Amino acid sequence: MILFSRFFLSLQYELKICVNLYLPNIIVHMSNRIKNLLTSRHLRSNLLLIITAVLLLEMVSGVQYFLAHDRLEDELEKQAEMELMLKAVIASSTRTTVESALLSHLRDITKDLAYPDSMFSSTEWLVKYSKMFAGGGIAFVPDYYPQKGRLFEPYSYWKDGEIITTDIASSGHDYTESNTFRWVLESESSYWSGRYYDTLATNKNLITYCLPIHDKEEEPVAVLYMDIDTERLGDTLNARRLFPSSFVMVLDKMGKQVAGPSKDFVSQATTDYVISLINDSSVVKRKSEKRQCWIIEFKNPENGKDGEIFISEMDNDHKWQVAVVCYDEEVFGELIKMRLTILLLMIGAFLVLMGIINRVARNEKHIQKTEMEKKRIDGELRVANKIQQNMLPVQCLIEDDVEVDGSLVPAREVGGDLFDYYLRDEKLIFCIGDVSGKGVASAMLMGVVQSLFRAFSAHENNPARVMQAINEATCRGNESNMFVTLFIGVLDLPTGNLRYCDAGHDAPITLNSALSTLNCIAHLPVGVLENMKFGVQETNITPGSTIFLYTDGLTEARNKNHELFRIQRVENVLGTCLERNLSPKQVLETMSKEVSQFTKGAEQSDDLTMLAIRYTPKQFDSILTETLTLKNDVREVEKLSSFMKTVLDKMNIEKSLAQKLRLAVEEAVVNVIDYAYPADTDGIIEVKMMSDGNKFKAVIIDSGVPFDPTMKEKTDTTLSAEDRQIGGLGILLLRELMDSINYERHESGKNILTLIKQLRTE
């Protein structure tokens, strides 16, 4: 009943719009025809039937509209929940990065307490860590350095792209009067401040993290602190938005703004109004039935727009809260336009039917309208074809280790074939697939599968797991029973190890010293059974080999005599390509030419898709290689630190970069020490460091449990910085410090983690 009530209210509103906007323009034109219709009982009955049919169609359209509206509302809550989680991770990552930077540098500062001038370089190094850090300093207790006077506060900050370092203590700035300074020293605890505006140096809105510094007698002698630029943090949080006008804010435990959108994007009045609603206990906050968030519905008094505020649960660690603001007109605007469009189309249909009843033969006009509609559809199909082509990789991939090229020629304006490839962590991740059927429906499913491939393979190196996730997502709601034959592969470029999973697709052909077909387990295609289990297979690709993948549109291409191209012709052409040592692009061109000559103008019966991958690994010519063997004991970290310092000095790597390399390698090794081997089990960790003059490479080898740190997992932010595992915030730190991270599990049972950093441009 509620649904139909909403429908009739919507119908009343839409009819009012139509009466005001459209009826005045046609009432004069139609009046004479209506009079003629009413003079005939037969015509009156037909007109009544038409009006009844139109109303029934409108009712169906209205029901569809409200069902779609509810679905969109649920999807909005789902997207908002994901956005809240993502932004909370970014905020938490920022905090953890600051805390880790200060903790990792605290020991060096403590060692250098006897040298007051070294404090300036210490603060400068901290600020260099990230441009998110607006500034950082050390405030010493009064008269700690008599030669520096009663107050001494070295401070470094960014200004015009450069770091300024100075002693900001003065009679006008007596930091000992600060409650924060006294509290940190007395409690000997860390502290996060609220947001404030700094007029002393940076002239920015900041939040500050503080730590006490102890001398050798464990007495607190100074406060080490780091200032975070909240405007830059706000820009980072709002770099990606759900909708053009939506924005993200972070509030502290007092309900005050920590970071938010730029004032150029959202006015101060709007942000103040949103904060007041969040903090007002009298405002109704609705708990989402399906999501972990709170919702406030509001109307912005500044622009009169309706919207919703999605609020995350309070962060128990730092008492920070994330809020996402969205406006209804951007969420439901397209749906409302579609609803009005349908209504107008129905009115148009009604008028056409009235014309038919009146026996007004307008054949010429009808033909013209039909031709225009056909042109519109052809135009939309051309646009759809262009969109589909743009979804594919736009150009040939040529790197030192691999060369890839692909082609897709649809049988109709849009096709159901797909292929994709990209590089991540020194791995080539690729796929090729064929959707059942042809036309628009297949093209839509093709786009969905390709998007799912990109999403699920972004942090997963096991093609079987990617295939499993795609299959589950495709099976849900697959009422049309469409399916996809799909092949997914992950080629590790340093080793040539290929892991792959085949879901009912034609097995690839490898071109090495001879042609051979890849051995593939026969899995069912994607979209058939939701609980289908997929297995992963492995093989080694030798240098210089080419992998050729294709869809059945190649082998089933027909000529005018209905003869098939068949696999034998494919192998003959590939044999010629192997003899001529052709590149992937040349292989595809040669194969396309042979198919074209075979079909000789016959109509293309199926989409034709091909993908060629040539593996050409480049050797790492090391000019310096050093190896260290460690036990899985945390006390071995000191030996690792000394080893790295010696090796990095031999490599003549500048100090700041060397510190980053040490931090990255120590982060990875400590993780192996802590988690690779079971408790009370002895294990060996081998650390190799090498350089060819342009790149630094660190290889960490252990025989512990398999663990791929490049797969990003959900991070437990309640853990301390020392306890967090690689794969959460640790992997974010490694990606920040290193240019490439590669993990492989060797057949011998060894884990091999490779970290690479570019030292200079070749």
PDB file of C-alpha atoms in Angstrom, residues 277-484:
ATOM      1  CA  LEU A 277      24.244  18.587  12.580  1.00  0.00           C
ATOM      2  CA  ILE A 278      26.678  15.819  13.510  1.00  0.00           C
ATOM      3  CA  ASN A 279      27.276  17.279  16.987  1.00  0.00           C
ATOM      4  CA  ASP A 280      23.617  18.184  17.670  1.00  0.00           C
ATOM      5  CA  SER A 281      22.171  15.427  19.876  1.00  0.00           C
ATOM      6  CA  SER A 282      18.641  16.530  18.989  1.00  0.00           C
ATOM      7  CA  VAL A 283      19.149  15.765  15.293  1.00  0.00           C
ATOM      8  CA  VAL A 284      17.774  12.367  14.263  1.00  0.00           C
ATOM      9  CA  LYS A 285      20.586  10.000  13.316  1.00  0.00           C
ATOM     10  CA  ARG A 286      19.322   6.901  11.543  1.00  0.00           C
ATOM     11  CA  LYS A 287      21.318   3.675  11.869  1.00  0.00           C
ATOM     12  CA  SER A 288      21.641   1.918   8.508  1.00  0.00           C
ATOM     13  CA  GLU A 289      19.847  -1.431   8.557  1.00  0.00           C
ATOM     14  CA  LYS A 290      22.467  -3.173   6.419  1.00  0.00           C
ATOM     15  CA  ARG A 291      25.585  -1.015   6.813  1.00  0.00           C
ATOM     16  CA  GLN A 292      27.944  -0.039   9.602  1.00  0.00           C
ATOM     17  CA  CYS A 293      27.203   3.683   9.532  1.00  0.00           C
ATOM     18  CA  TRP A 294      24.837   6.388  10.755  1.00  0.00           C
ATOM     19  CA  ILE A 295      22.793   8.587   8.414  1.00  0.00           C
ATOM     20  CA  ILE A 296      21.514  12.162   8.800  1.00  0.00           C
ATOM     21  CA  GLU A 297      19.093  13.569   6.230  1.00  0.00           C
ATOM     22  CA  PHE A 298      19.348  17.340   5.775  1.00  0.00           C
ATOM     23  CA  LYS A 299      18.599  20.310   3.569  1.00  0.00           C
ATOM     24  CA  ASN A 300      21.495  22.710   2.975  1.00  0.00           C
ATOM     25  CA  PRO A 301      20.220  26.222   3.845  1.00  0.00           C
ATOM     26  CA  GLU A 302      22.891  27.751   1.613  1.00  0.00           C
ATOM     27  CA  ASN A 303      21.772  26.167  -1.670  1.00  0.00           C
ATOM     28  CA  GLY A 304      18.479  24.495  -0.727  1.00  0.00           C
ATOM     29  CA  LYS A 305      19.707  21.031  -1.791  1.00  0.00           C
ATOM     30  CA  ASP A 306      18.585  17.863  -0.014  1.00  0.00           C
ATOM     31  CA  GLY A 307      21.278  15.439   0.983  1.00  0.00           C
ATOM     32  CA  GLU A 308      22.511  12.778   3.384  1.00  0.00           C
ATOM     33  CA  ILE A 309      25.442  12.644   5.783  1.00  0.00           C
ATOM     34  CA  PHE A 310      26.988   9.201   6.318  1.00  0.00           C
ATOM     35  CA  ILE A 311      28.971   8.931   9.553  1.00  0.00           C
ATOM     36  CA  SER A 312      31.329   6.131  10.576  1.00  0.00           C
ATOM     37  CA  GLU A 313      31.569   4.639  14.039  1.00  0.00           C
ATOM     38  CA  MET A 314      34.024   6.440  16.358  1.00  0.00           C
ATOM     39  CA  ASP A 315      37.614   5.238  16.000  1.00  0.00           C
ATOM     40  CA  ASN A 316      38.399   3.799  19.446  1.00  0.00           C
ATOM     41  CA  ASP A 317      42.115   4.285  18.932  1.00  0.00           C
ATOM     42  CA  HIS A 318      42.389   8.008  18.206  1.00  0.00           C
ATOM     43  CA  LYS A 319      38.729   9.054  18.546  1.00  0.00           C
ATOM     44  CA  TRP A 320      38.486  10.213  14.949  1.00  0.00           C
ATOM     45  CA  GLN A 321      35.301  10.004  12.949  1.00  0.00           C
ATOM     46  CA  VAL A 322      34.763  10.129   9.167  1.00  0.00           C
ATOM     47  CA  ALA A 323      31.728  11.723   7.505  1.00  0.00           C
ATOM     48  CA  VAL A 324      30.693  11.609   3.820  1.00  0.00           C
ATOM     49  CA  VAL A 325      28.178  14.128   2.448  1.00  0.00           C
ATOM     50  CA  CYS A 326      26.131  13.421  -0.711  1.00  0.00           C
ATOM     51  CA  TYR A 327      23.335  15.357  -2.439  1.00  0.00           C
ATOM     52  CA  ASP A 328      20.154  13.633  -3.623  1.00  0.00           C
ATOM     53  CA  GLU A 329      20.062  15.398  -6.986  1.00  0.00           C
ATOM     54  CA  GLU A 330      23.331  13.701  -7.999  1.00  0.00           C
ATOM     55  CA  VAL A 331      22.279  10.297  -6.638  1.00  0.00           C
ATOM     56  CA  PHE A 332      18.772  10.191  -8.073  1.00  0.00           C
ATOM     57  CA  GLY A 333      18.972  12.874 -10.777  1.00  0.00           C
ATOM     58  CA  GLU A 334      19.438  10.475 -13.676  1.00  0.00           C
ATOM     59  CA  LEU A 335      16.649   8.251 -12.377  1.00  0.00           C
ATOM     60  CA  ILE A 336      14.237  11.219 -12.243  1.00  0.00           C
ATOM     61  CA  LYS A 337      15.222  12.245 -15.768  1.00  0.00           C
ATOM     62  CA  MET A 338      14.659   8.705 -16.961  1.00  0.00           C
ATOM     63  CA  ARG A 339      11.240   8.671 -15.258  1.00  0.00           C
ATOM     64  CA  LEU A 340      10.193  11.902 -16.962  1.00  0.00           C
ATOM     65  CA  THR A 341      11.557  10.635 -20.260  1.00  0.00           C
ATOM     66  CA  ILE A 342       9.476   7.479 -19.987  1.00  0.00           C
ATOM     67  CA  LEU A 343       6.412   9.567 -19.149  1.00  0.00           C
ATOM     68  CA  LEU A 344       6.957  11.776 -22.179  1.00  0.00           C
ATOM     69  CA  LEU A 345       7.459   8.748 -24.400  1.00  0.00           C
ATOM     70  CA  MET A 346       4.197   7.289 -23.139  1.00  0.00           C
ATOM     71  CA  ILE A 347       2.381  10.559 -23.853  1.00  0.00           C
ATOM     72  CA  GLY A 348       3.868  10.483 -27.321  1.00  0.00           C
ATOM     73  CA  ALA A 349       2.638   6.916 -27.786  1.00  0.00           C
ATOM     74  CA  PHE A 350      -0.818   8.003 -26.639  1.00  0.00           C
ATOM     75  CA  LEU A 351      -0.900  10.791 -29.214  1.00  0.00           C
ATOM     76  CA  VAL A 352       0.230   8.424 -31.956  1.00  0.00           C
ATOM     77  CA  LEU A 353      -2.540   5.997 -31.079  1.00  0.00           C
ATOM     78  CA  MET A 354      -5.088   8.807 -31.163  1.00  0.00           C
ATOM     79  CA  GLY A 355      -3.872   9.659 -34.620  1.00  0.00           C
ATOM     80  CA  ILE A 356      -4.285   6.045 -35.711  1.00  0.00           C
ATOM     81  CA  ILE A 357      -7.866   5.923 -34.361  1.00  0.00           C
ATOM     82  CA  ASN A 358      -8.643   9.131 -36.214  1.00  0.00           C
ATOM     83  CA  ARG A 359      -7.413   7.328 -39.368  1.00  0.00           C
ATOM     84  CA  VAL A 360      -5.034  10.075 -40.240  1.00  0.00           C
ATOM     85  CA  ALA A 361      -2.590   8.401 -42.523  1.00  0.00           C
ATOM     86  CA  ARG A 362       0.801   9.904 -41.965  1.00  0.00           C
ATOM     87  CA  ASN A 363       2.898   7.201 -43.591  1.00  0.00           C
ATOM     88  CA  GLU A 364       5.604   9.543 -44.750  1.00  0.00           C
ATOM     89  CA  LYS A 365       6.021  11.066 -41.325  1.00  0.00           C
ATOM     90  CA  HIS A 366       6.040   7.614 -39.759  1.00  0.00           C
ATOM     91  CA  ILE A 367       8.752   6.469 -42.151  1.00  0.00           C
ATOM     92  CA  GLN A 368      10.817   9.557 -41.383  1.00  0.00           C
ATOM     93  CA  LYS A 369      10.432   8.960 -37.668  1.00  0.00           C
ATOM     94  CA  THR A 370      11.444   5.321 -38.152  1.00  0.00           C
ATOM     95  CA  GLU A 371      14.549   6.344 -40.081  1.00  0.00           C
ATOM     96  CA  MET A 372      15.498   8.866 -37.404  1.00  0.00           C
ATOM     97  CA  GLU A 373      15.068   6.209 -34.732  1.00  0.00           C
ATOM     98  CA  LYS A 374      17.239   3.813 -36.725  1.00  0.00           C
ATOM     99  CA  LYS A 375      19.921   6.466 -37.079  1.00  0.00           C
ATOM    100  CA  ARG A 376      19.737   7.127 -33.350  1.00  0.00           C
ATOM    101  CA  ILE A 377      20.146   3.442 -32.576  1.00  0.00           C
ATOM    102  CA  ASP A 378      23.004   3.137 -35.073  1.00  0.00           C
ATOM    103  CA  GLY A 379      24.617   6.183 -33.508  1.00  0.00           C
ATOM    104  CA  GLU A 380      24.237   4.733 -30.012  1.00  0.00           C
ATOM    105  CA  LEU A 381      25.686   1.443 -31.174  1.00  0.00           C
ATOM    106  CA  ARG A 382      28.658   3.275 -32.665  1.00  0.00           C
ATOM    107  CA  VAL A 383      29.147   5.082 -29.379  1.00  0.00           C
ATOM    108  CA  ALA A 384      28.822   1.745 -27.545  1.00  0.00           C
ATOM    109  CA  ASN A 385      31.433   0.246 -29.868  1.00  0.00           C
ATOM    110  CA  LYS A 386      33.768   3.157 -29.167  1.00  0.00           C
ATOM    111  CA  ILE A 387      33.231   2.798 -25.426  1.00  0.00           C
ATOM    112  CA  GLN A 388      33.901  -0.931 -25.635  1.00  0.00           C
ATOM    113  CA  GLN A 389      37.104  -0.408 -27.611  1.00  0.00           C
ATOM    114  CA  ASN A 390      38.226   2.206 -25.075  1.00  0.00           C
ATOM    115  CA  MET A 391      37.825  -0.360 -22.304  1.00  0.00           C
ATOM    116  CA  LEU A 392      40.524  -2.489 -23.929  1.00  0.00           C
ATOM    117  CA  PRO A 393      44.241  -1.723 -23.607  1.00  0.00           C
ATOM    118  CA  VAL A 394      44.821   1.151 -26.006  1.00  0.00           C
ATOM    119  CA  GLN A 395      48.281   0.313 -27.243  1.00  0.00           C
ATOM    120  CA  CYS A 396      50.929  -2.353 -27.430  1.00  0.00           C
ATOM    121  CA  LEU A 397      52.863  -2.909 -24.186  1.00  0.00           C
ATOM    122  CA  ILE A 398      56.620  -2.935 -24.749  1.00  0.00           C
ATOM    123  CA  GLU A 399      58.919  -3.282 -21.724  1.00  0.00           C
ATOM    124  CA  ASP A 400      62.394  -4.680 -21.144  1.00  0.00           C
ATOM    125  CA  ASP A 401      60.970  -8.012 -19.940  1.00  0.00           C
ATOM    126  CA  VAL A 402      57.817  -8.430 -21.989  1.00  0.00           C
ATOM    127  CA  GLU A 403      56.001  -7.307 -25.138  1.00  0.00           C
ATOM    128  CA  VAL A 404      52.209  -7.643 -25.411  1.00  0.00           C
ATOM    129  CA  ASP A 405      49.666  -6.805 -28.085  1.00  0.00           C
ATOM    130  CA  GLY A 406      46.016  -7.699 -28.586  1.00  0.00           C
ATOM    131  CA  SER A 407      43.174  -7.114 -31.026  1.00  0.00           C
ATOM    132  CA  LEU A 408      39.383  -7.447 -30.984  1.00  0.00           C
ATOM    133  CA  VAL A 409      37.179  -7.280 -34.080  1.00  0.00           C
ATOM    134  CA  PRO A 410      33.466  -7.581 -33.128  1.00  0.00           C
ATOM    135  CA  ALA A 411      31.065  -9.401 -35.462  1.00  0.00           C
ATOM    136  CA  ARG A 412      28.456  -6.695 -34.820  1.00  0.00           C
ATOM    137  CA  GLU A 413      28.605  -3.092 -33.644  1.00  0.00           C
ATOM    138  CA  VAL A 414      29.449  -4.358 -30.167  1.00  0.00           C
ATOM    139  CA  GLY A 415      30.909  -7.706 -29.210  1.00  0.00           C
ATOM    140  CA  GLY A 416      31.120 -10.085 -26.302  1.00  0.00           C
ATOM    141  CA  ASP A 417      34.838 -10.903 -26.430  1.00  0.00           C
ATOM    142  CA  LEU A 418      37.350  -9.325 -24.067  1.00  0.00           C
ATOM    143  CA  PHE A 419      41.029  -9.200 -23.287  1.00  0.00           C
ATOM    144  CA  ASP A 420      43.072  -7.160 -20.839  1.00  0.00           C
ATOM    145  CA  TYR A 421      46.584  -6.912 -19.458  1.00  0.00           C
ATOM    146  CA  TYR A 422      48.638  -4.720 -17.170  1.00  0.00           C
ATOM    147  CA  LEU A 423      51.851  -4.748 -15.136  1.00  0.00           C
ATOM    148  CA  ARG A 424      51.937  -4.815 -11.327  1.00  0.00           C
ATOM    149  CA  ASP A 425      54.806  -5.655  -8.983  1.00  0.00           C
ATOM    150  CA  GLU A 426      56.955  -7.064 -11.836  1.00  0.00           C
ATOM    151  CA  LYS A 427      54.104  -9.346 -12.892  1.00  0.00           C
ATOM    152  CA  LEU A 428      52.125  -9.333 -16.119  1.00  0.00           C
ATOM    153  CA  ILE A 429      48.467  -9.970 -15.300  1.00  0.00           C
ATOM    154  CA  PHE A 430      46.327 -10.804 -18.324  1.00  0.00           C
ATOM    155  CA  CYS A 431      43.073 -12.398 -19.406  1.00  0.00           C
ATOM    156  CA  ILE A 432      41.067 -13.279 -22.502  1.00  0.00           C
ATOM    157  CA  GLY A 433      37.418 -14.294 -22.618  1.00  0.00           C
ATOM    158  CA  ASP A 434      34.361 -14.958 -24.744  1.00  0.00           C
ATOM    159  CA  VAL A 435      30.805 -14.184 -23.569  1.00  0.00           C
ATOM    160  CA  SER A 436      28.044 -16.477 -24.791  1.00  0.00           C
ATOM    161  CA  GLY A 437      25.822 -14.914 -27.437  1.00  0.00           C
ATOM    162  CA  LYS A 438      26.328 -11.681 -29.346  1.00  0.00           C
ATOM    163  CA  GLY A 439      25.135  -8.097 -29.354  1.00  0.00           C
ATOM    164  CA  VAL A 440      24.407  -5.593 -26.604  1.00  0.00           C
ATOM    165  CA  ALA A 441      23.704  -8.109 -23.816  1.00  0.00           C
ATOM    166  CA  SER A 442      27.037  -9.853 -24.397  1.00  0.00           C
ATOM    167  CA  ALA A 443      28.822  -6.499 -24.585  1.00  0.00           C
ATOM    168  CA  MET A 444      27.348  -5.442 -21.236  1.00  0.00           C
ATOM    169  CA  LEU A 445      28.435  -8.696 -19.579  1.00  0.00           C
ATOM    170  CA  MET A 446      31.852  -8.290 -21.221  1.00  0.00           C
ATOM    171  CA  GLY A 447      32.216  -4.859 -19.580  1.00  0.00           C
ATOM    172  CA  VAL A 448      31.168  -6.264 -16.200  1.00  0.00           C
ATOM    173  CA  VAL A 449      33.628  -9.186 -16.383  1.00  0.00           C
ATOM    174  CA  GLN A 450      36.504  -6.931 -17.451  1.00  0.00           C
ATOM    175  CA  SER A 451      35.767  -4.527 -14.580  1.00  0.00           C
ATOM    176  CA  LEU A 452      35.609  -7.454 -12.149  1.00  0.00           C
ATOM    177  CA  PHE A 453      38.937  -8.747 -13.498  1.00  0.00           C
ATOM    178  CA  ARG A 454      40.598  -5.387 -12.884  1.00  0.00           C
ATOM    179  CA  ALA A 455      39.081  -5.049  -9.409  1.00  0.00           C
ATOM    180  CA  PHE A 456      39.803  -8.572  -8.131  1.00  0.00           C
ATOM    181  CA  SER A 457      43.301  -8.881  -9.638  1.00  0.00           C
ATOM    182  CA  ALA A 458      44.474  -5.522  -8.267  1.00  0.00           C
ATOM    183  CA  HIS A 459      45.739  -7.177  -5.054  1.00  0.00           C
ATOM    184  CA  GLU A 460      45.610 -10.891  -5.868  1.00  0.00           C
ATOM    185  CA  ASN A 461      48.327 -12.909  -7.637  1.00  0.00           C
ATOM    186  CA  ASN A 462      46.494 -16.244  -7.672  1.00  0.00           C
ATOM    187  CA  PRO A 463      44.493 -16.461 -10.929  1.00  0.00           C
ATOM    188  CA  ALA A 464      42.256 -19.208  -9.494  1.00  0.00           C
ATOM    189  CA  ARG A 465      41.108 -16.908  -6.692  1.00  0.00           C
ATOM    190  CA  VAL A 466      40.470 -14.119  -9.172  1.00  0.00           C
ATOM    191  CA  MET A 467      38.469 -16.549 -11.322  1.00  0.00           C
ATOM    192  CA  GLN A 468      36.532 -17.711  -8.247  1.00  0.00           C
ATOM    193  CA  ALA A 469      35.592 -14.136  -7.302  1.00  0.00           C
ATOM    194  CA  ILE A 470      34.547 -13.269 -10.872  1.00  0.00           C
ATOM    195  CA  ASN A 471      32.447 -16.440 -11.087  1.00  0.00           C
ATOM    196  CA  GLU A 472      30.615 -15.731  -7.817  1.00  0.00           C
ATOM    197  CA  ALA A 473      29.878 -12.139  -8.824  1.00  0.00           C
ATOM    198  CA  THR A 474      28.724 -13.177 -12.314  1.00  0.00           C
ATOM    199  CA  CYS A 475      26.439 -15.958 -11.072  1.00  0.00           C
ATOM    200  CA  ARG A 476      24.528 -13.638  -8.740  1.00  0.00           C
ATOM    201  CA  GLY A 477      21.464 -12.314 -10.556  1.00  0.00           C
ATOM    202  CA  ASN A 478      22.355 -14.127 -13.809  1.00  0.00           C
ATOM    203  CA  GLU A 479      18.754 -14.851 -14.727  1.00  0.00           C
ATOM    204  CA  SER A 480      19.570 -14.859 -18.440  1.00  0.00           C
ATOM    205  CA  ASN A 481      21.955 -17.829 -17.850  1.00  0.00           C
ATOM    206  CA  MET A 482      24.766 -16.234 -19.840  1.00  0.00           C
ATOM    207  CA  PHE A 483      28.282 -17.550 -19.295  1.00  0.00           C
ATOM    208  CA  VAL A 484      31.871 -16.604 -20.143  1.00  0.00           C
TER     209      VAL A 484
END
